[in-house]
Short mmCIF file of C-alpha atoms in Angstrom, two decimals:
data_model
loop_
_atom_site.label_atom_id
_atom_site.label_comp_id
_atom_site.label_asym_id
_atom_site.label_seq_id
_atom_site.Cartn_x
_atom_site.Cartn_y
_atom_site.Cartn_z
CA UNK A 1 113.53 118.23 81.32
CA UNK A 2 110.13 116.35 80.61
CA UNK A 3 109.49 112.66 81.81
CA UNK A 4 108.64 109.63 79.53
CA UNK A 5 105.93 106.24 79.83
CA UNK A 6 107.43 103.99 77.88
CA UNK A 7 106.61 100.31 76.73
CA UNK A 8 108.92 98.15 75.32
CA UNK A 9 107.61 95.34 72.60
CA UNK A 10 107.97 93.24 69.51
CA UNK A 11 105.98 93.69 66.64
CA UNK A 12 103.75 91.16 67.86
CA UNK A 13 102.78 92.96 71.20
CA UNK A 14 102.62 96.53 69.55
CA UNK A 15 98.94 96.71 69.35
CA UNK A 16 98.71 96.19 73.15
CA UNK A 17 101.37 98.62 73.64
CA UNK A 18 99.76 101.29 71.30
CA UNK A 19 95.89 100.53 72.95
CA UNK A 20 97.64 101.02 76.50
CA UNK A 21 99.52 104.42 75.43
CA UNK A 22 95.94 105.53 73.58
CA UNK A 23 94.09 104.71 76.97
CA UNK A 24 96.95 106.92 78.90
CA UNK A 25 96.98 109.75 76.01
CA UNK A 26 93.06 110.20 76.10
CA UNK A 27 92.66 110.67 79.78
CA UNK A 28 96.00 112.91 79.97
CA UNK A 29 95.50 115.06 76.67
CA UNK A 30 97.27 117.82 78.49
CA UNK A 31 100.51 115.75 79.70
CA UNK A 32 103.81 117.28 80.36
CA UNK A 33 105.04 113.50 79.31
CA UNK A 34 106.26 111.88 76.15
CA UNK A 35 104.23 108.23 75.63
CA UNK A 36 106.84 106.49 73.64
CA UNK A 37 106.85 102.53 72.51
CA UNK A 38 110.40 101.11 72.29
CA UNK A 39 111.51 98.20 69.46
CA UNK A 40 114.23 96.43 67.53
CA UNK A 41 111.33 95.84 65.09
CA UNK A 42 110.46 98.96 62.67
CA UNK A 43 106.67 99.65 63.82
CA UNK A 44 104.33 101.68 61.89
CA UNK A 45 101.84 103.04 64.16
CA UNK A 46 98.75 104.03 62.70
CA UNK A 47 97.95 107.44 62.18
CA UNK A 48 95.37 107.34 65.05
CA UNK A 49 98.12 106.43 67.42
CA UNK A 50 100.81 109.13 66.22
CA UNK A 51 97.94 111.50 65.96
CA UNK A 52 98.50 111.05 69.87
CA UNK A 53 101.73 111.97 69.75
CA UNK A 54 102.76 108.60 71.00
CA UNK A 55 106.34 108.18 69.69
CA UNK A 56 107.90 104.86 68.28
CA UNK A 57 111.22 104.06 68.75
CA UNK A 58 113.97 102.05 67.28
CA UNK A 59 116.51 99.92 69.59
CA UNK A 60 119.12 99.40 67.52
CA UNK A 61 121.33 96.40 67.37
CA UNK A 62 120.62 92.70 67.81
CA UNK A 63 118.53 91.43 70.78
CA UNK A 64 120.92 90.14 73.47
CA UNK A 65 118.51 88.22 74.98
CA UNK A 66 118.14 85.96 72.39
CA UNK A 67 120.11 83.21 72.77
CA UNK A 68 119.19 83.25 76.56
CA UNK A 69 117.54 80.62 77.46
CA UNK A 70 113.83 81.19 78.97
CA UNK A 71 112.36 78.55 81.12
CA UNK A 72 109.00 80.63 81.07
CA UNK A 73 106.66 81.73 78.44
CA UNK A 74 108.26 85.10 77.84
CA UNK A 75 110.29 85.74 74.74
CA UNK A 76 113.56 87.84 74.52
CA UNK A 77 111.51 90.72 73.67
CA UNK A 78 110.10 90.33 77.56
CA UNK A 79 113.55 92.02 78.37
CA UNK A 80 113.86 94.58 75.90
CA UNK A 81 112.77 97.53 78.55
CA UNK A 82 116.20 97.06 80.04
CA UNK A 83 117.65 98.38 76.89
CA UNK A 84 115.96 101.00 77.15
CA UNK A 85 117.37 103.00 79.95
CA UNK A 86 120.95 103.85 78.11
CA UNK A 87 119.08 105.18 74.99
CA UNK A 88 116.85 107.78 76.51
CA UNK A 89 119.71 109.10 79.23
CA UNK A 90 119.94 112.51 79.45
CA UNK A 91 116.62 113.32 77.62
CA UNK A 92 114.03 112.78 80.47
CA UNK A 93 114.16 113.28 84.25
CA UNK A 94 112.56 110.02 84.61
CA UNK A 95 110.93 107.53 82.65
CA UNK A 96 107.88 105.06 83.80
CA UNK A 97 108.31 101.94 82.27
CA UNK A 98 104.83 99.42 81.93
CA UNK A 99 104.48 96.53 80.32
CA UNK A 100 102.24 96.92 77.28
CA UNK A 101 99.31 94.86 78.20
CA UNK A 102 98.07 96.69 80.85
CA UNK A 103 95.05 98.59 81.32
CA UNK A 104 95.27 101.99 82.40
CA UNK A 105 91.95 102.37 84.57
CA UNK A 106 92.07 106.24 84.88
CA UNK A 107 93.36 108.44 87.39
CA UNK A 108 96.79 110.83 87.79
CA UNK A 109 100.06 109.11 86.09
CA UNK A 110 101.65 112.48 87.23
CA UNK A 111 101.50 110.96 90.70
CA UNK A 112 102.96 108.21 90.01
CA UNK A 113 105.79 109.41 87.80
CA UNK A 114 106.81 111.88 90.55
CA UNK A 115 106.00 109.55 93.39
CA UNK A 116 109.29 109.72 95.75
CA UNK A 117 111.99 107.39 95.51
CA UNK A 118 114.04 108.58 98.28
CA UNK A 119 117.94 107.68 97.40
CA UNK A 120 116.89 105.05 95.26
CA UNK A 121 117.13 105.09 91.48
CA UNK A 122 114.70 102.76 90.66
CA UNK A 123 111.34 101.72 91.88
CA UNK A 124 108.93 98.74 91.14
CA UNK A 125 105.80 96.93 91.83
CA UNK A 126 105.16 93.22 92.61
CA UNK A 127 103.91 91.17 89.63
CA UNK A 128 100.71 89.85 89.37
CA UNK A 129 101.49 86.37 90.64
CA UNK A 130 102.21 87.94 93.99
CA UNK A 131 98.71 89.65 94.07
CA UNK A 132 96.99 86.21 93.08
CA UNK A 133 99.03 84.44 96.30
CA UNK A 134 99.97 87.82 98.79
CA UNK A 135 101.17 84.98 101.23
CA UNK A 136 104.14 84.12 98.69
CA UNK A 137 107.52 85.05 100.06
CA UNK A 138 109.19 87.78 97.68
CA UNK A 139 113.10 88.14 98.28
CA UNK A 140 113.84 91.89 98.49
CA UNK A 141 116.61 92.36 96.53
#
């Protein structure tokens, strides 16, 4: 069973999404990984991008987390990587999920997919508001 880096976007974020999964394709052109890009929207990658073999995906449905109400600047398609999870069980042993605007600086995502998680099913990183203020409390949940 292979393992998966998936980002989850809108049509509007699917340029970041495909010039992350390029930047993580080119310096792993031997991966034992799928690179896929998750969306209720029907994307068209170019043909650079699928030359990659970076998959796009359909979510199908309606987005739930539309009528939610967001205090912040994030949309309901901030949230669609939580749909993700059900659709992809049982094809990948585990799946590494980034947001699509970051930038992949080089180095082993092999590490980090197999990194241990002890008993625990799913691991995380602190956002980048607690790296701007480290002295900011974070409840552990």
């Amino acid at each position: 069973m292979t393992d998966a880096v998936v980002f989850a976007c809108d049509a509007n974020y699917a340029p970041y999404a495909y010039f992350a999964g390029r930047q993580i394709a080119m310096a792993h052109p031997d991966r034992s990984f799928d690179i896929c890009v998750f969306s209720m929207d029907a994307l068209t990658p170019p043909p650079a991008i699928a030359q990659l073999g970076i998959e796009c995906r359909r979510i199908p449905g309606a987005n739930p987390f539309e009528d939610a109400v967001h205090q912040t600047r994030h949309t309901a398609a901030t949230y669609l990587q939580l749909l993700v999870p059900p659709l992809v069980h049982g094809n990948y042993r585990r799946i590494l999920c980034l947001d699509c605007d970051v930038y992949f600086c080089g180095g082993d995502l092999r590490k980090l997919i197999d990194l241990d998680l002890r008993v625990n099913l799913l691991g995380g990183v602190r956002d980048h508001l607690q790296w701007r203020r480290p002295g900011k409390r974070v409840d552990e949940v």
